[in-house]
XYZ file of C-alpha atoms in Angstrom:
689
model
C 18.970 37.985 15.173
C 18.494 34.981 12.949
C 20.281 32.772 15.446
C 17.819 33.810 18.126
C 14.929 32.608 16.002
C 16.060 28.982 15.993
C 16.451 28.378 19.704
C 15.120 24.940 20.814
C 11.324 24.833 20.733
C 8.878 23.023 23.020
C 8.545 19.313 22.147
C 4.801 19.670 21.500
C 5.520 22.209 18.808
C 8.352 20.502 16.948
C 8.233 18.385 13.776
C 10.561 15.328 13.585
C 12.424 16.927 10.682
C 12.516 20.390 12.242
C 16.230 20.422 13.011
C 17.094 19.948 9.352
C 14.490 22.443 8.188
C 15.922 24.981 10.643
C 19.328 24.523 9.097
C 17.889 25.042 5.626
C 15.643 28.077 6.242
C 16.261 29.559 9.702
C 14.145 32.651 9.246
C 10.993 30.627 8.624
C 11.145 28.326 11.619
C 9.959 30.291 14.574
C 7.561 28.544 16.933
C 4.588 30.215 15.256
C 5.606 29.069 11.787
C 6.156 25.486 12.890
C 2.863 25.402 14.756
C 1.111 26.853 11.709
C 2.737 24.201 9.517
C 1.661 21.442 11.895
C -1.841 22.923 11.922
C -1.990 22.740 8.119
C -0.812 19.121 8.211
C -3.406 18.248 10.854
C -6.120 20.045 8.888
C -5.252 18.053 5.756
C -5.480 14.843 7.795
C -8.856 15.711 9.299
C -10.149 16.700 5.868
C -9.135 13.366 4.360
C -10.578 11.443 7.305
C -13.912 13.227 6.840
C -13.805 12.636 3.093
C -13.238 8.873 3.159
C -15.622 8.379 6.092
C -18.372 10.207 4.209
C -17.760 8.290 0.979
C -17.868 4.950 2.798
C -21.088 5.819 4.613
C -22.722 7.192 1.443
C -21.837 4.057 -0.504
C -22.950 1.454 2.076
C -25.191 3.309 4.560
C -22.974 1.333 6.927
C -24.262 2.917 10.131
C -27.766 1.482 9.522
C -26.762 -2.068 8.576
C -27.239 -5.087 10.804
C -24.233 -7.017 12.097
C -24.688 -9.678 9.426
C -25.016 -7.099 6.654
C -21.841 -5.356 7.808
C -19.989 -8.651 7.716
C -21.311 -9.396 4.224
C -20.147 -5.924 3.121
C -16.583 -7.124 3.800
C -16.379 -9.240 0.669
C -13.596 -11.583 -0.484
C -10.341 -11.358 1.487
C -11.686 -8.408 3.487
C -14.100 -10.763 5.205
C -11.329 -13.284 5.811
C -9.145 -10.704 7.575
C -12.024 -9.295 9.613
C -12.973 -12.817 10.775
C -9.751 -13.043 12.810
C -10.479 -9.697 14.475
C -13.911 -11.109 15.350
C -12.415 -14.315 16.769
C -10.062 -12.402 19.094
C -12.689 -9.982 20.445
C -15.211 -12.781 21.048
C -12.719 -15.098 22.762
C -12.822 -15.426 26.578
C -9.573 -13.451 26.741
C -7.242 -11.662 24.346
C -4.568 -14.356 24.593
C -7.157 -17.103 24.049
C -8.118 -15.324 20.840
C -4.498 -15.016 19.708
C -3.937 -18.704 20.463
C -7.061 -19.545 18.429
C -5.823 -17.771 15.297
C -2.350 -19.277 15.736
C -3.924 -22.748 15.834
C -6.692 -22.217 13.306
C -8.772 -25.249 12.307
C -11.453 -23.470 10.285
C -9.638 -21.781 7.395
C -8.043 -24.720 5.558
C -9.837 -27.768 6.953
C -8.552 -30.276 8.038
C -5.191 -28.492 8.396
C -4.244 -26.572 11.533
C -2.414 -23.392 10.468
C -0.798 -20.410 12.143
C -2.673 -17.576 10.443
C -0.306 -14.978 11.933
C 2.448 -16.605 9.914
C 0.413 -16.891 6.732
C -1.904 -13.904 6.453
C -0.212 -10.718 7.791
C -2.767 -10.372 10.575
C -0.932 -8.144 13.031
C -3.317 -5.230 12.280
C -6.246 -7.371 13.443
C -4.363 -8.431 16.581
C -3.546 -4.822 17.477
C -7.054 -3.530 16.718
C -8.637 -6.369 18.684
C -6.480 -5.530 21.711
C -7.456 -1.849 21.431
C -11.130 -2.777 21.119
C -11.021 -4.999 24.200
C -9.212 -2.299 26.186
C -11.640 0.402 25.011
C -14.788 -1.570 25.838
C -13.373 -2.706 29.193
C -12.586 0.871 30.227
C -15.944 2.196 29.050
C -17.786 -0.619 30.835
C -15.833 0.100 34.020
C -16.736 3.793 33.799
C -20.340 2.980 32.913
C -20.160 4.905 29.640
C -22.285 3.447 26.795
C -20.239 2.698 23.671
C -23.011 2.125 21.159
C -26.615 2.943 20.437
C -28.882 0.269 18.967
C -32.264 0.480 17.286
C -34.527 -1.573 15.064
C -34.396 -0.856 11.339
C -37.497 -1.649 9.281
C -36.184 -2.747 5.879
C -39.590 -2.879 4.145
C -40.412 -4.996 1.081
C -41.546 -7.880 3.235
C -38.135 -8.197 4.885
C -37.772 -8.816 8.591
C -36.551 -5.868 10.677
C -32.958 -5.980 11.918
C -31.107 -4.490 14.840
C -28.488 -1.912 13.917
C -25.925 -0.461 16.341
C -23.850 2.677 15.913
C -20.822 3.757 17.924
C -17.287 2.552 18.606
C -18.683 -0.257 20.763
C -19.824 -1.949 17.568
C -16.883 -4.119 16.388
C -17.214 -3.386 12.656
C -17.606 0.359 13.269
C -14.548 0.407 15.542
C -12.503 -1.560 13.005
C -13.357 0.757 10.114
C -12.972 3.933 12.199
C -9.361 3.092 13.133
C -8.504 2.410 9.484
C -9.937 5.754 8.420
C -8.078 7.574 11.218
C -4.812 5.998 10.064
C -5.452 7.084 6.494
C -6.355 10.569 7.679
C -2.968 10.699 9.388
C -1.454 9.593 6.084
C -2.649 12.815 4.467
C -0.896 14.812 7.193
C 2.270 12.914 6.309
C 1.767 13.749 2.636
C 1.619 17.453 3.484
C 4.840 17.208 5.515
C 6.423 15.081 2.778
C 5.597 17.542 0.003
C 6.718 20.476 2.152
C 10.040 18.875 3.046
C 10.854 17.593 -0.437
C 10.097 20.908 -2.151
C 11.327 23.162 0.661
C 8.049 25.082 0.637
C 4.675 24.831 2.336
C 3.221 25.457 -1.107
C 4.699 22.092 -2.090
C 2.751 20.424 0.710
C -0.397 22.166 -0.494
C 0.188 20.988 -4.066
C 0.696 17.377 -2.910
C -2.508 17.353 -0.865
C -4.624 19.047 -3.535
C -3.327 16.731 -6.266
C -4.217 13.755 -4.060
C -7.773 15.010 -3.573
C -8.225 15.941 -7.248
C -7.095 12.417 -8.262
C -8.535 10.650 -5.229
C -10.140 7.774 -7.104
C -6.773 6.944 -8.683
C -4.790 7.323 -5.438
C -6.590 5.033 -3.003
C -9.481 2.629 -2.552
C -9.557 2.682 1.237
C -13.038 4.278 1.195
C -14.446 1.251 -0.670
C -12.333 -1.610 0.746
C -11.056 -0.605 4.202
C -9.883 -4.022 5.499
C -7.444 -4.669 2.628
C -3.791 -4.928 3.666
C -2.774 -1.765 1.796
C -5.068 0.298 4.034
C -2.889 -0.560 7.037
C 0.441 -0.715 5.249
C 0.634 2.159 2.778
C 0.587 5.032 5.335
C 3.811 3.623 6.775
C 5.393 3.581 3.315
C 4.712 7.314 3.103
C 6.453 7.766 6.464
C 9.308 5.505 5.360
C 9.904 7.455 2.141
C 9.802 10.751 4.046
C 12.474 9.444 6.422
C 14.494 8.100 3.503
C 14.364 11.512 1.824
C 15.667 13.063 5.039
C 18.518 10.523 5.234
C 19.490 11.089 1.592
C 19.503 14.850 2.080
C 21.563 15.184 5.252
C 25.372 14.852 4.967
C 25.850 12.637 8.037
C 23.375 9.878 8.895
C 22.596 9.579 12.589
C 21.571 6.399 14.378
C 18.134 7.767 15.293
C 17.255 8.261 11.628
C 18.244 4.689 10.784
C 16.227 3.311 13.699
C 13.183 5.317 12.558
C 13.664 3.999 9.004
C 13.923 0.437 10.319
C 10.752 0.768 12.413
C 8.768 2.279 9.529
C 9.976 -0.588 7.313
C 8.671 -3.096 9.854
C 5.275 -1.405 10.083
C 5.095 -1.349 6.274
C 6.071 -5.001 5.763
C 4.175 -6.685 8.604
C 0.625 -5.931 7.371
C 1.138 -6.675 3.651
C 2.745 -9.531 1.774
C 3.305 -7.332 -1.293
C 5.480 -4.796 0.584
C 8.658 -6.711 -0.238
C 8.203 -6.038 -3.959
C 7.845 -2.301 -3.367
C 10.956 -2.257 -1.204
C 12.774 -4.167 -3.942
C 12.141 -1.276 -6.339
C 13.297 1.145 -3.639
C 16.675 -0.430 -2.998
C 17.166 -0.951 -6.746
C 16.584 2.793 -7.276
C 18.947 3.628 -4.416
C 21.611 1.351 -5.884
C 21.311 3.133 -9.223
C 21.639 6.487 -7.444
C 24.745 5.196 -5.682
C 26.594 3.788 -8.681
C 26.015 7.061 -10.528
C 27.691 8.868 -7.666
C 24.810 10.818 -6.155
C 25.233 9.182 -2.748
C 28.296 7.460 -1.330
C 28.424 3.726 -0.729
C 28.791 4.207 3.028
C 25.418 5.906 3.286
C 23.776 3.247 1.120
C 25.229 0.489 3.300
C 23.724 2.142 6.380
C 20.332 2.241 4.643
C 20.737 -1.402 3.603
C 21.566 -2.352 7.198
C 18.256 -0.806 8.339
C 16.441 -2.809 5.638
C 18.193 -6.021 6.673
C 17.369 -5.582 10.341
C 13.722 -4.847 9.561
C 13.556 -7.922 7.311
C 14.937 -10.164 10.062
C 12.533 -8.680 12.637
C 9.572 -9.299 10.314
C 10.813 -12.847 9.669
C 10.815 -13.487 13.424
C 7.452 -11.809 14.052
C 5.947 -13.795 11.168
C 7.112 -17.030 12.874
C 9.703 -17.826 10.242
C 7.702 -16.999 7.124
C 10.123 -18.365 4.553
C 8.724 -16.221 1.735
C 10.518 -13.243 3.287
C 13.972 -14.837 3.262
C 13.506 -16.317 -0.220
C 12.180 -13.102 -1.753
C 13.820 -11.037 -4.492
C 14.000 -8.254 -1.927
C 16.155 -10.280 0.489
C 18.347 -11.541 -2.351
C 18.799 -8.004 -3.666
C 19.871 -6.689 -0.252
C 22.610 -9.319 0.004
C 23.784 -8.856 -3.581
C 23.981 -5.056 -3.375
C 25.888 -5.258 -0.103
C 28.314 -7.704 -1.727
C 28.807 -5.445 -4.759
C 29.502 -2.422 -2.570
C 32.110 -4.418 -0.633
C 33.777 -6.195 -3.544
C 33.545 -3.733 -6.412
C 36.356 -1.377 -5.307
C 38.641 -4.361 -4.636
C 37.857 -6.383 -7.775
C 37.397 -3.683 -10.423
C 40.118 -1.368 -9.060
C 38.879 1.536 -11.129
C 37.088 4.830 -10.676
C 33.372 4.411 -10.053
C 32.746 7.238 -12.510
C 33.489 4.992 -15.485
C 30.336 4.182 -17.439
C 31.325 0.580 -18.039
C 31.669 0.120 -14.276
C 28.044 1.168 -13.883
C 26.977 -1.391 -16.487
C 29.003 -4.181 -14.867
C 27.601 -3.418 -11.407
C 24.050 -3.167 -12.745
C 24.308 -6.504 -14.525
C 25.933 -8.080 -11.475
C 22.996 -6.900 -9.354
C 20.387 -8.266 -11.771
C 22.091 -11.620 -12.345
C 23.055 -12.020 -8.695
C 19.555 -11.233 -7.389
C 17.808 -13.666 -9.722
C 20.370 -16.410 -9.066
C 20.342 -16.015 -5.285
C 16.549 -15.920 -5.227
C 16.413 -19.149 -7.238
C 18.965 -20.895 -5.024
C 17.311 -19.889 -1.729
C 13.878 -20.950 -2.986
C 15.369 -24.259 -4.063
C 17.124 -24.748 -0.727
C 14.003 -23.987 1.328
C 11.658 -25.764 -1.103
C 9.492 -22.663 -1.458
C 7.127 -22.233 -4.417
C 4.578 -19.893 -2.812
C 5.620 -16.904 -4.928
C 6.069 -18.835 -8.177
C 2.821 -17.335 -9.457
C 4.433 -13.862 -9.455
C 6.910 -14.946 -12.123
C 4.102 -16.577 -14.098
C 2.033 -13.383 -13.985
C 4.992 -11.433 -15.388
C 5.493 -14.104 -18.059
C 1.831 -13.743 -19.024
C 2.364 -9.993 -19.517
C 5.313 -10.405 -21.869
C 4.927 -13.748 -23.651
C 1.248 -14.611 -23.162
C 1.894 -17.496 -20.762
C -1.307 -19.128 -19.454
C -2.194 -21.588 -16.741
C -5.051 -21.889 -14.243
C -3.461 -19.862 -11.450
C -2.221 -17.122 -13.780
C -5.626 -16.690 -15.422
C -7.300 -16.484 -12.003
C -5.214 -13.346 -11.497
C -5.014 -11.794 -14.957
C -8.718 -12.205 -15.660
C -9.422 -9.871 -12.738
C -9.497 -6.225 -13.828
C -7.126 -5.086 -11.087
C -4.379 -7.420 -12.375
C -4.801 -6.399 -15.996
C -2.666 -3.782 -17.726
C -3.293 -0.174 -16.762
C -6.420 1.228 -18.413
C -5.805 3.552 -21.345
C -8.094 6.087 -19.664
C -5.819 6.399 -16.615
C -3.149 8.629 -18.243
C -5.983 10.647 -19.762
C -7.445 11.246 -16.298
C -3.992 12.263 -15.030
C -3.706 14.711 -17.906
C -7.118 16.283 -17.378
C -6.196 17.226 -13.814
C -2.798 18.477 -15.089
C -1.052 16.053 -12.722
C 0.814 14.283 -15.505
C 1.902 17.455 -17.400
C 3.219 19.076 -14.209
C 5.149 15.966 -13.182
C 6.580 15.551 -16.695
C 7.935 19.099 -16.512
C 9.462 18.394 -13.083
C 10.873 15.073 -14.279
C 12.292 16.724 -17.391
C 14.132 19.338 -15.321
C 15.548 16.669 -12.974
C 16.703 14.507 -15.884
C 18.262 17.480 -17.681
C 20.203 18.564 -14.626
C 21.134 14.994 -13.725
C 22.548 14.384 -17.196
C 24.554 17.598 -16.982
C 25.911 16.548 -13.613
C 26.850 13.115 -14.914
C 28.631 14.675 -17.872
C 30.609 16.863 -15.519
C 31.251 13.958 -13.154
C 32.574 11.838 -16.028
C 34.801 14.657 -17.226
C 38.203 15.513 -15.832
C 36.802 18.480 -13.864
C 38.029 18.894 -10.292
C 36.145 17.634 -7.282
C 35.309 21.140 -6.071
C 33.759 22.071 -9.373
C 31.682 18.895 -9.430
C 30.350 19.575 -5.956
C 29.096 22.951 -7.138
C 26.970 21.243 -9.762
C 23.566 19.627 -9.345
C 24.097 16.878 -6.787
C 20.753 16.182 -5.126
C 20.578 12.406 -4.746
C 17.113 12.500 -3.140
C 15.613 14.111 -6.258
C 17.257 11.583 -8.572
C 16.019 8.789 -6.301
C 12.450 10.097 -6.483
C 12.684 10.278 -10.275
C 13.907 6.667 -10.492
C 11.272 5.523 -7.995
C 8.641 7.196 -10.167
C 9.855 5.224 -13.175
C 9.734 1.983 -11.161
C 6.194 2.685 -9.955
C 5.178 3.535 -13.518
C 6.376 0.149 -14.773
C 4.514 -1.650 -11.964
C 1.297 0.290 -12.609
C 1.416 -0.272 -16.366
C 1.855 -4.018 -15.901
C -0.673 -4.402 -13.055
C -3.413 -1.791 -12.796
C -3.906 -2.384 -9.062
C -0.429 -0.991 -8.398
C -1.305 2.491 -9.543
C -2.030 3.093 -5.852
C 1.763 3.531 -5.612
C 2.143 5.533 -8.800
C -0.570 8.151 -8.360
C 0.358 9.289 -4.830
C 4.011 9.440 -5.880
C 3.006 11.619 -8.818
C 1.338 13.925 -6.287
C 4.534 14.074 -4.228
C 6.618 14.762 -7.344
C 4.229 17.565 -8.292
C 5.294 19.391 -5.115
C 8.689 19.987 -6.739
C 7.099 22.598 -8.972
C 7.624 24.795 -5.876
C 11.302 23.854 -5.487
C 13.770 26.717 -5.759
C 16.473 24.137 -6.463
C 14.750 23.270 -9.726
C 12.811 26.401 -10.643
C 14.719 29.232 -8.960
C 15.358 30.759 -12.379
C 11.622 30.918 -13.003
C 10.808 32.353 -9.581
C 13.046 35.321 -10.394
C 10.486 36.242 -13.042
C 7.228 35.231 -11.392
C 6.105 34.913 -7.780
C 5.974 31.234 -6.648
C 2.575 31.783 -5.056
C 1.182 33.194 -8.281
C 2.446 30.215 -10.291
C 1.260 27.617 -7.776
C -2.227 29.037 -7.328
C -2.607 29.398 -11.098
C -1.706 25.701 -11.522
C -4.062 24.667 -8.707
C -6.877 26.737 -10.215
C -6.481 24.920 -13.532
C -6.241 21.561 -11.760
C -9.415 22.328 -9.832
C -11.512 22.479 -13.012
C -11.352 18.709 -13.518
C -10.397 17.927 -9.915
C -13.563 19.433 -8.451
C -15.620 17.464 -10.979
C -13.867 14.270 -9.825
C -14.662 15.069 -6.204
C -18.283 15.846 -7.042
C -18.558 12.498 -8.815
C -17.388 10.764 -5.641
C -19.761 12.754 -3.436
C -22.682 11.869 -5.730
C -22.227 8.138 -5.117
C -25.169 7.080 -2.983
C -26.117 3.538 -2.165
C -27.196 1.083 0.484
C -25.648 -2.326 0.886
C -27.965 -5.270 0.407
C -27.294 -8.869 -0.557
C -30.463 -10.828 0.195
C -29.463 -14.054 -1.606
C -26.268 -14.324 0.436
C -28.123 -13.392 3.623
C -30.570 -16.240 2.959
C -27.660 -18.609 2.329
C -25.829 -17.711 5.538
C -28.966 -17.889 7.655
C -29.785 -21.314 6.174
C -26.269 -22.569 6.967
C -26.550 -21.397 10.583
C -29.875 -23.162 11.116
C -29.603 -26.299 8.979
C -26.005 -27.509 9.205
C -23.829 -28.848 12.000
C -21.161 -26.593 13.501
C -18.451 -28.888 12.106
C -19.942 -29.139 8.582
C -17.208 -28.420 6.007
C -17.877 -26.100 3.059
C -16.232 -25.477 -0.307
C -17.024 -22.992 -3.067
C -15.968 -19.738 -4.663
C -13.258 -17.916 -2.705
C -15.264 -14.729 -1.941
C -18.228 -16.730 -0.667
C -16.024 -18.931 1.512
C -14.712 -15.868 3.313
C -18.279 -14.846 4.149
C -19.192 -18.375 5.263
C -16.237 -18.513 7.634
C -16.837 -15.001 9.002
C -20.593 -15.169 9.586
C -21.237 -18.858 10.307
C -17.861 -20.000 11.722
C -18.104 -23.204 9.685
C -14.871 -24.881 8.492
C -13.886 -24.143 4.885
C -11.275 -25.734 2.633
C -10.378 -22.733 0.468
C -10.331 -18.947 0.812
C -9.286 -15.764 -1.055
C -5.692 -15.484 0.255
C -4.205 -17.018 -2.874
C -0.466 -16.540 -2.159
C 0.206 -20.050 -0.814
C 1.112 -22.885 -3.190
C -0.842 -25.465 -1.194
C -3.919 -23.248 -1.104
C -3.724 -22.707 -4.866
C -3.736 -26.500 -5.352
C -6.796 -26.817 -3.067
C -8.598 -24.030 -4.908
C -8.007 -25.747 -8.224
C -9.683 -28.869 -6.844
C -12.643 -26.855 -5.538
C -13.052 -24.926 -8.788
C -13.094 -28.151 -10.810
C -16.876 -27.953 -10.307
C -16.725 -25.298 -13.062
C -14.623 -27.489 -15.350
C -15.806 -30.074 -17.850
C -14.553 -33.011 -15.774
C -16.888 -35.919 -14.886
C -18.944 -35.385 -11.723
C -17.631 -38.617 -10.210
C -14.023 -37.423 -10.459
C -14.822 -34.027 -8.931
C -16.770 -35.638 -6.090
C -13.875 -37.990 -5.327
C -11.431 -35.065 -4.979
C -13.846 -33.099 -2.784
C -14.265 -36.073 -0.453
C -10.466 -36.220 -0.084
C -10.631 -32.670 1.260
C -13.403 -33.645 3.667
C -16.059 -31.432 2.047
C -19.663 -31.932 3.210
C -21.353 -29.114 1.264
C -20.468 -27.358 -1.968
C -21.875 -23.871 -2.694
C -22.425 -23.596 -6.444
C -22.807 -20.175 -8.056
C -24.293 -20.256 -11.521
C -22.950 -16.774 -12.281
C -19.398 -18.158 -12.202
C -20.419 -20.753 -14.750
C -21.704 -18.262 -17.313
C -20.101 -14.891 -16.521
C -17.301 -13.716 -18.770
C -15.338 -10.599 -17.818
C -13.434 -10.736 -21.098
C -12.739 -13.330 -23.810
C -11.191 -16.477 -22.405
C -12.049 -15.624 -18.822
C -15.175 -17.618 -17.985
C -14.400 -20.484 -15.621
C -15.040 -23.199 -18.253
C -12.673 -21.361 -20.652
C -9.991 -21.112 -17.968
C -10.353 -24.835 -17.393
C -10.013 -25.486 -21.126
C -6.454 -24.139 -20.847
C -5.703 -26.342 -17.843
C -7.637 -29.444 -18.984
C -7.735 -29.525 -22.815
C -8.619 -33.231 -22.795
C -12.193 -32.430 -21.716
C -12.589 -29.351 -23.882
C -15.878 -29.227 -25.756
C -17.926 -31.063 -23.145
C -20.774 -29.421 -21.232
C -19.447 -27.696 -18.083
C -20.161 -29.651 -14.916
C -21.653 -26.566 -13.233
C -24.278 -26.415 -15.989
C -25.186 -30.049 -15.424
C -25.323 -29.557 -11.644
C -27.700 -26.599 -11.986
C -30.143 -28.857 -13.829
C -29.798 -32.092 -11.849
C -27.144 -32.684 -9.192
C -27.818 -36.407 -8.783
C -26.452 -39.073 -8.353
C -23.233 -37.738 -6.791
C -24.693 -34.662 -5.060
C -28.047 -33.633 -3.592
C -29.377 -30.064 -3.787
C -30.371 -29.052 -0.244
C -30.757 -25.286 -0.700
C -31.378 -23.035 -3.674
C -32.111 -19.367 -4.360
C -31.509 -16.910 -7.184
C -27.692 -16.881 -6.758
C -26.666 -19.931 -4.778
C -27.223 -23.674 -4.816
C -25.935 -25.786 -1.930
C -24.967 -29.316 -2.952
C -24.528 -31.974 -0.307
C -21.638 -34.297 -1.166
C -22.845 -37.891 -0.900
C -20.380 -40.189 0.825
C -19.438 -43.357 -0.979
């Protein structure tokens, strides 16, 4: 009878991991159960899509903004990324637009750069193609794609035209991002269900995510950031990895799926390589402790290597990929797996072997990374090492302080663990982690003993659970060092919380209490603080407005030549490029060594250097206008973090002098002329010698 319940199901009704689930729990996988499970996953996705869409609209009143206001709402690097989407959709053809961003003359004047190679812009290319296809089809069918009206802004402001509907480029762009992140929540439900072996686990994962939503994601506030496109594919990748670790024999289809998900994770985001570094390091630790065999790990590594090479090709030979710690680690681990049995000629269950292999991995990765960077002459990621040095030994230089003075690159806030505790997320995960560690230690003790192979196999030997525990520790370290990276930690905590429903870990407890009773009791307690967190988000109401910047951009459009070159603060430059299409010399994508050197020259306006010296360097860059922001001259996020103080570290010789920006705000002559001024911005024309 049971066998009859697991006959092949229609393709529309099957989950990708169904075959393995059927093998685990045949009696639960009738067509109705699978369809119900898929319905729950879809419902979670729709719920999250509605949630983030509502929060974004409440915060910005985005649907009633003008085109210019919507572009200004994409601040800093968000505006830079969106500008390439705009270029492609406004070009005469799609391929003309792609050619334009591959031969870009506006972003780092006077250089011509391939932005597809530099800025991880494949999401914009794909979305632009979809937008052009969508509008072409709708125009052919005669179906209107947007509705426009005039919005009276009051307060003496001129009325603006506002358009709503997917025919509006900004609305289309944001809508696709929110749909992708809605789908991500469906994946989280499937992930939690599969990892825990219970639909209750999927429910726990989703509810924990919602209760800690502000700690899990920022897509509702900053949709165009690279993580918004990339992170959903990491969730898919880790789900597939869990499946591969759990099944005894790895099939080719699983490895291909893992490879593809790796590609979709790496292509949109330059930081993905560091996350994957922690993943393969965790897998290597799981392997050398004997939880998975080296053959399986080598198959996983081969999928990583192929995906890395594909990304290298698609990024037009972006050398940062091949000279990364991630690439070095892949090669070193593969070498250890090949050479260790031949060189050490000893049982892998010896503790000293683990230590030797671990040290070989660490030393080999660092050495190979250094040698490849030296061979290729790459220094683009040197700032990463400096940021880590600043965390441990207080190292300071201009580039490092530009990062560490920003709140998102500071250490994790002390309030963050408190917020985790109030929603019971942290206590639940600590219990789960404690059980995994206890059982893992017992298994290792048995594995290191002289017990027979059969006896060892009867013990706790779930490599996927140990991997998730190690990955949690890695994410914790990243989040503690750099607050921004808690977007990896918090969702993983939610996934780990699903294991409270695992019979593998808590079967002894479920003999005494019904799993549903325990889970709903935990969720009820979580909901006390979790519902308050959600209500706080729903209470956020605002309307985007930035009149000083609007005045600035409108002045630039009317009063400057199309080829006039601008310099200034990185966030403002992104807006200038996006809304006026004027050439700029610096921008917010700070991961390139050459761009960091340019930015230092531009920001010397906020140093204490002589005006003549600053003007000379700006002329070398071809700058015609400099946008001075007095707030950068006086604002101080924390001690030592005002721009003049940052420059005191870089340029101690001029320390104690009056900052140049202060002098320029009083009288810009004789080296500059003030041609525009409002409450926030002052445009200085650079006088040619």
